[in-house]
PDB file of C-alpha atoms in Angstrom:
ATOM      1  CA  MET A 220     -60.364 -91.605  26.404  1.00  0.00           C
ATOM      2  CA  ARG A 221     -62.557 -90.269  29.134  1.00  0.00           C
ATOM      3  CA  LEU A 222     -62.656 -86.474  28.276  1.00  0.00           C
ATOM      4  CA  GLU A 223     -64.519 -85.619  30.602  1.00  0.00           C
ATOM      5  CA  TYR A 224     -62.527 -86.932  33.811  1.00  0.00           C
ATOM      6  CA  PHE A 225     -58.892 -86.095  31.823  1.00  0.00           C
ATOM      7  CA  GLN A 226     -58.226 -89.490  31.220  1.00  0.00           C
ATOM      8  CA  LEU A 227     -56.916 -89.505  27.806  1.00  0.00           C
ATOM      9  CA  ILE A 228     -54.478 -92.380  27.955  1.00  0.00           C
ATOM     10  CA  ASP A 229     -56.374 -95.529  26.822  1.00  0.00           C
ATOM     11  CA  ARG A 230     -53.241 -98.217  27.052  1.00  0.00           C
ATOM     12  CA  VAL A 231     -49.827 -98.113  27.362  1.00  0.00           C
ATOM     13  CA  THR A 232     -48.288-100.081  23.867  1.00  0.00           C
ATOM     14  CA  ASP A 233     -44.764 -99.594  24.870  1.00  0.00           C
ATOM     15  CA  LEU A 234     -42.713 -98.729  27.170  1.00  0.00           C
ATOM     16  CA  ASN A 235     -38.909 -98.695  27.057  1.00  0.00           C
ATOM     17  CA  LEU A 236     -37.005 -97.461  30.205  1.00  0.00           C
ATOM     18  CA  ALA A 237     -33.268 -97.897  28.755  1.00  0.00           C
ATOM     19  CA  ASP A 238     -33.977 -95.856  25.865  1.00  0.00           C
ATOM     20  CA  ARG A 239     -36.810 -93.462  28.108  1.00  0.00           C
ATOM     21  CA  THR A 240     -39.652 -94.011  25.834  1.00  0.00           C
ATOM     22  CA  ILE A 241     -42.768 -94.856  26.098  1.00  0.00           C
ATOM     23  CA  ARG A 242     -46.036 -95.124  23.464  1.00  0.00           C
ATOM     24  CA  THR A 243     -49.531 -95.056  23.947  1.00  0.00           C
ATOM     25  CA  GLU A 244     -52.667 -95.590  21.845  1.00  0.00           C
ATOM     26  CA  ASN A 245     -55.858 -93.704  22.477  1.00  0.00           C
ATOM     27  CA  THR A 246     -59.258 -93.317  20.604  1.00  0.00           C
ATOM     28  CA  VAL A 247     -61.326 -90.293  20.471  1.00  0.00           C
ATOM     29  CA  PRO A 248     -64.643 -90.855  21.701  1.00  0.00           C
ATOM     30  CA  GLN A 249     -67.451 -90.545  18.629  1.00  0.00           C
ATOM     31  CA  ALA A 250     -69.326 -88.388  21.546  1.00  0.00           C
ATOM     32  CA  SER A 251     -68.464 -86.333  24.207  1.00  0.00           C
ATOM     33  CA  THR A 252     -70.209 -83.272  25.687  1.00  0.00           C
ATOM     34  CA  VAL A 253     -66.522 -81.774  24.605  1.00  0.00           C
ATOM     35  CA  PHE A 254     -67.764 -81.421  20.883  1.00  0.00           C
ATOM     36  CA  GLU A 255     -71.338 -80.060  21.735  1.00  0.00           C
ATOM     37  CA  GLY A 256     -69.643 -76.834  22.288  1.00  0.00           C
ATOM     38  CA  HIS A 257     -66.554 -77.656  19.977  1.00  0.00           C
ATOM     39  CA  PHE A 258     -67.900 -77.301  17.473  1.00  0.00           C
ATOM     40  CA  PRO A 259     -71.554 -78.116  17.038  1.00  0.00           C
ATOM     41  CA  GLY A 260     -72.391 -79.906  14.094  1.00  0.00           C
ATOM     42  CA  TYR A 261     -68.104 -79.993  13.238  1.00  0.00           C
ATOM     43  CA  PRO A 262     -67.082 -82.097  16.303  1.00  0.00           C
ATOM     44  CA  LEU A 263     -63.321 -81.067  16.626  1.00  0.00           C
ATOM     45  CA  MET A 264     -60.605 -82.398  19.833  1.00  0.00           C
ATOM     46  CA  PRO A 265     -59.416 -79.360  21.363  1.00  0.00           C
ATOM     47  CA  GLY A 266     -55.794 -78.510  20.682  1.00  0.00           C
ATOM     48  CA  VAL A 267     -55.815 -78.025  24.834  1.00  0.00           C
ATOM     49  CA  LEU A 268     -56.583 -81.201  24.992  1.00  0.00           C
ATOM     50  CA  LEU A 269     -54.181 -82.902  22.684  1.00  0.00           C
ATOM     51  CA  ILE A 270     -51.249 -81.188  24.731  1.00  0.00           C
ATOM     52  CA  GLU A 271     -53.149 -82.731  27.641  1.00  0.00           C
ATOM     53  CA  THR A 272     -52.439 -86.029  25.860  1.00  0.00           C
ATOM     54  CA  MET A 273     -48.859 -85.592  24.949  1.00  0.00           C
ATOM     55  CA  ALA A 274     -48.341 -84.422  28.255  1.00  0.00           C
ATOM     56  CA  GLN A 275     -49.906 -87.476  30.373  1.00  0.00           C
ATOM     57  CA  THR A 276     -47.611 -89.950  28.317  1.00  0.00           C
ATOM     58  CA  SER A 277     -44.836 -87.848  29.328  1.00  0.00           C
ATOM     59  CA  GLY A 278     -46.182 -87.972  32.461  1.00  0.00           C
ATOM     60  CA  TRP A 279     -46.377 -92.070  32.669  1.00  0.00           C
ATOM     61  CA  LEU A 280     -42.895 -92.325  31.478  1.00  0.00           C
ATOM     62  CA  VAL A 281     -41.381 -90.092  34.385  1.00  0.00           C
ATOM     63  CA  VAL A 282     -43.847 -91.846  36.899  1.00  0.00           C
ATOM     64  CA  ALA A 283     -42.391 -95.469  35.342  1.00  0.00           C
ATOM     65  CA  LEU A 284     -38.785 -93.994  35.706  1.00  0.00           C
ATOM     66  CA  ASN A 285     -39.134 -92.847  39.099  1.00  0.00           C
ATOM     67  CA  LYS A 286     -40.540 -95.955  40.345  1.00  0.00           C
ATOM     68  CA  PHE A 287     -44.081 -94.119  41.576  1.00  0.00           C
ATOM     69  CA  GLU A 288     -41.317 -92.381  43.583  1.00  0.00           C
ATOM     70  CA  ARG A 289     -42.494 -89.051  42.183  1.00  0.00           C
ATOM     71  CA  MET A 290     -45.499 -87.073  40.270  1.00  0.00           C
ATOM     72  CA  PRO A 291     -45.312 -85.000  37.297  1.00  0.00           C
ATOM     73  CA  PHE A 292     -46.872 -82.191  36.930  1.00  0.00           C
ATOM     74  CA  LEU A 293     -47.441 -79.947  33.740  1.00  0.00           C
ATOM     75  CA  ALA A 294     -45.008 -77.234  34.108  1.00  0.00           C
ATOM     76  CA  ALA A 295     -44.420 -75.943  30.253  1.00  0.00           C
ATOM     77  CA  VAL A 296     -45.058 -76.494  26.746  1.00  0.00           C
ATOM     78  CA  LYS A 297     -42.932 -75.573  24.018  1.00  0.00           C
ATOM     79  CA  ASP A 298     -42.967 -75.270  20.171  1.00  0.00           C
ATOM     80  CA  ALA A 299     -46.058 -77.222  19.960  1.00  0.00           C
ATOM     81  CA  LYS A 300     -47.218 -77.098  16.219  1.00  0.00           C
ATOM     82  CA  PHE A 301     -50.564 -78.905  15.010  1.00  0.00           C
ATOM     83  CA  ARG A 302     -50.353 -80.027  11.646  1.00  0.00           C
ATOM     84  CA  THR A 303     -54.295 -81.352  11.315  1.00  0.00           C
ATOM     85  CA  PHE A 304     -57.876 -81.609  12.891  1.00  0.00           C
ATOM     86  CA  VAL A 305     -58.398 -84.352  15.180  1.00  0.00           C
ATOM     87  CA  VAL A 306     -62.220 -85.596  14.516  1.00  0.00           C
ATOM     88  CA  PRO A 307     -64.483 -88.252  17.113  1.00  0.00           C
ATOM     89  CA  GLY A 308     -63.370 -92.056  16.195  1.00  0.00           C
ATOM     90  CA  MET A 309     -59.635 -91.829  15.191  1.00  0.00           C
ATOM     91  CA  VAL A 310     -57.095 -93.423  17.009  1.00  0.00           C
ATOM     92  CA  LEU A 311     -53.999 -91.766  17.997  1.00  0.00           C
ATOM     93  CA  ALA A 312     -50.524 -93.142  18.468  1.00  0.00           C
ATOM     94  CA  VAL A 313     -48.729 -90.785  20.871  1.00  0.00           C
ATOM     95  CA  GLU A 314     -44.962 -91.247  21.351  1.00  0.00           C
ATOM     96  CA  ALA A 315     -42.632 -89.329  24.179  1.00  0.00           C
ATOM     97  CA  LYS A 316     -38.567 -89.623  24.893  1.00  0.00           C
ATOM     98  CA  LEU A 317     -37.456 -88.279  27.939  1.00  0.00           C
ATOM     99  CA  GLU A 318     -34.547 -85.545  26.747  1.00  0.00           C
ATOM    100  CA  HIS A 319     -33.506 -84.277  30.437  1.00  0.00           C
ATOM    101  CA  ASP A 320     -34.586 -85.418  33.958  1.00  0.00           C
ATOM    102  CA  GLY A 321     -33.016 -83.568  36.972  1.00  0.00           C
ATOM    103  CA  SER A 322     -33.049 -80.403  39.342  1.00  0.00           C
ATOM    104  CA  GLY A 323     -36.571 -81.198  39.905  1.00  0.00           C
ATOM    105  CA  TYR A 324     -37.738 -81.140  36.110  1.00  0.00           C
ATOM    106  CA  ALA A 325     -37.978 -83.629  33.292  1.00  0.00           C
ATOM    107  CA  VAL A 326     -38.232 -82.764  29.303  1.00  0.00           C
ATOM    108  CA  THR A 327     -39.711 -84.407  26.575  1.00  0.00           C
ATOM    109  CA  ASN A 328     -40.321 -84.450  22.908  1.00  0.00           C
ATOM    110  CA  ALA A 329     -43.632 -85.790  22.259  1.00  0.00           C
ATOM    111  CA  LYS A 330     -45.882 -86.486  19.134  1.00  0.00           C
ATOM    112  CA  ILE A 331     -49.053 -87.340  18.008  1.00  0.00           C
ATOM    113  CA  THR A 332     -49.901 -89.440  14.804  1.00  0.00           C
ATOM    114  CA  SER A 333     -53.046 -90.805  13.805  1.00  0.00           C
ATOM    115  CA  ALA A 334     -52.764 -93.893  10.889  1.00  0.00           C
ATOM    116  CA  GLY A 335     -49.077 -93.040  10.080  1.00  0.00           C
ATOM    117  CA  LYS A 336     -49.611 -89.110   9.422  1.00  0.00           C
ATOM    118  CA  GLN A 337     -48.356 -86.714  11.879  1.00  0.00           C
ATOM    119  CA  ILE A 338     -51.431 -84.569  13.412  1.00  0.00           C
ATOM    120  CA  CYS A 339     -49.210 -82.562  16.322  1.00  0.00           C
ATOM    121  CA  ASP A 340     -45.850 -82.082  18.288  1.00  0.00           C
ATOM    122  CA  ALA A 341     -44.358 -80.706  21.484  1.00  0.00           C
ATOM    123  CA  THR A 342     -41.671 -80.418  24.024  1.00  0.00           C
ATOM    124  CA  ILE A 343     -43.142 -80.867  27.000  1.00  0.00           C
ATOM    125  CA  THR A 344     -41.768 -79.687  30.678  1.00  0.00           C
ATOM    126  CA  LEU A 345     -42.549 -81.312  33.583  1.00  0.00           C
ATOM    127  CA  ARG A 346     -42.436 -80.877  37.479  1.00  0.00           C
ATOM    128  CA  VAL A 347     -41.412 -83.763  39.117  1.00  0.00           C
ATOM    129  CA  MET A 348     -42.241 -83.692  43.078  1.00  0.00           C
ATOM    130  CA  PRO A 349     -42.750 -86.439  45.548  1.00  0.00           C
ATOM    131  CA  PHE A 350     -46.668 -87.293  45.564  1.00  0.00           C
ATOM    132  CA  PRO A 351     -48.203 -85.325  47.725  1.00  0.00           C
ATOM    133  CA  ASN A 352     -49.933 -88.351  49.860  1.00  0.00           C
ATOM    134  CA  ASP A 353     -50.159 -92.055  49.376  1.00  0.00           C
ATOM    135  CA  GLU A 354     -53.851 -92.052  48.221  1.00  0.00           C
ATOM    136  CA  ILE A 355     -52.703 -90.371  44.990  1.00  0.00           C
ATOM    137  CA  ARG A 356     -49.674 -92.659  44.782  1.00  0.00           C
ATOM    138  CA  GLN A 357     -52.240 -95.437  45.100  1.00  0.00           C
ATOM    139  CA  HIS A 358     -54.121 -93.826  42.750  1.00  0.00           C
ATOM    140  CA  MET A 359     -51.805 -93.631  40.197  1.00  0.00           C
ATOM    141  CA  ARG A 360     -50.659 -97.402  40.596  1.00  0.00           C
ATOM    142  CA  ASP A 361     -54.547 -98.673  40.063  1.00  0.00           C
ATOM    143  CA  GLN A 362     -54.308 -96.472  36.959  1.00  0.00           C
ATOM    144  CA  ALA A 363     -51.361 -97.891  35.532  1.00  0.00           C
ATOM    145  CA  GLY A 364     -52.761-101.032  35.980  1.00  0.00           C
ATOM    146  CA  ARG A 365     -55.624-100.593  34.150  1.00  0.00           C
ATOM    147  CA  LEU A 366     -53.415 -98.881  31.333  1.00  0.00           C
ATOM    148  CA  GLY A 367     -51.347-101.340  30.859  1.00  0.00           C
ATOM    149  CA  VAL A 368     -47.929 -99.773  32.147  1.00  0.00           C
ATOM    150  CA  PRO A 369     -45.387-102.660  32.413  1.00  0.00           C
ATOM    151  CA  SER A 370     -44.082-103.430  35.952  1.00  0.00           C
ATOM    152  CA  GLU A 371     -40.811-102.695  36.320  1.00  0.00           C
ATOM    153  CA  GLU A 372     -39.690-106.242  35.843  1.00  0.00           C
ATOM    154  CA  SER A 373     -41.282-106.318  32.570  1.00  0.00           C
ATOM    155  CA  ALA A 374     -40.650-102.952  31.159  1.00  0.00           C
ATOM    156  CA  HIS A 375     -37.585-102.790  28.907  1.00  0.00           C
ATOM    157  CA  GLY A 376     -34.563-101.730  30.298  1.00  0.00           C
TER     158      GLY A 376
END
């Protein structure tokens, strides 16, 4: 994770287009300027960044399903529940399943676990639109390569 750059996904561990699911793995860094203020002497991953981690995981699923033709933007978060704290060094497993895709919106159910224990979950709504320009689309393709997003041919489905 590179918190300061909002790069919250380390790698995609599974992408199943037929089942419309994705799994990512992410390690919370030991040190980050975010922890200097949240909280000094007791560093905790902010809940909004956990929401963003679920949204980014959901977003990669939507990008893959749309074959890099459309880009997701966070539109709404419903029923978010936080069950425990996240501290530096924790390895987070994130799962998302697409429940609805249509009318320019995608809805996923997403959750984060660590060592088998539930951390948080939420329903994530994304606005899905054409990429604003080719530069952003290429940036996303480059990021997909870094994260190990399977190509269309190698993704399950």
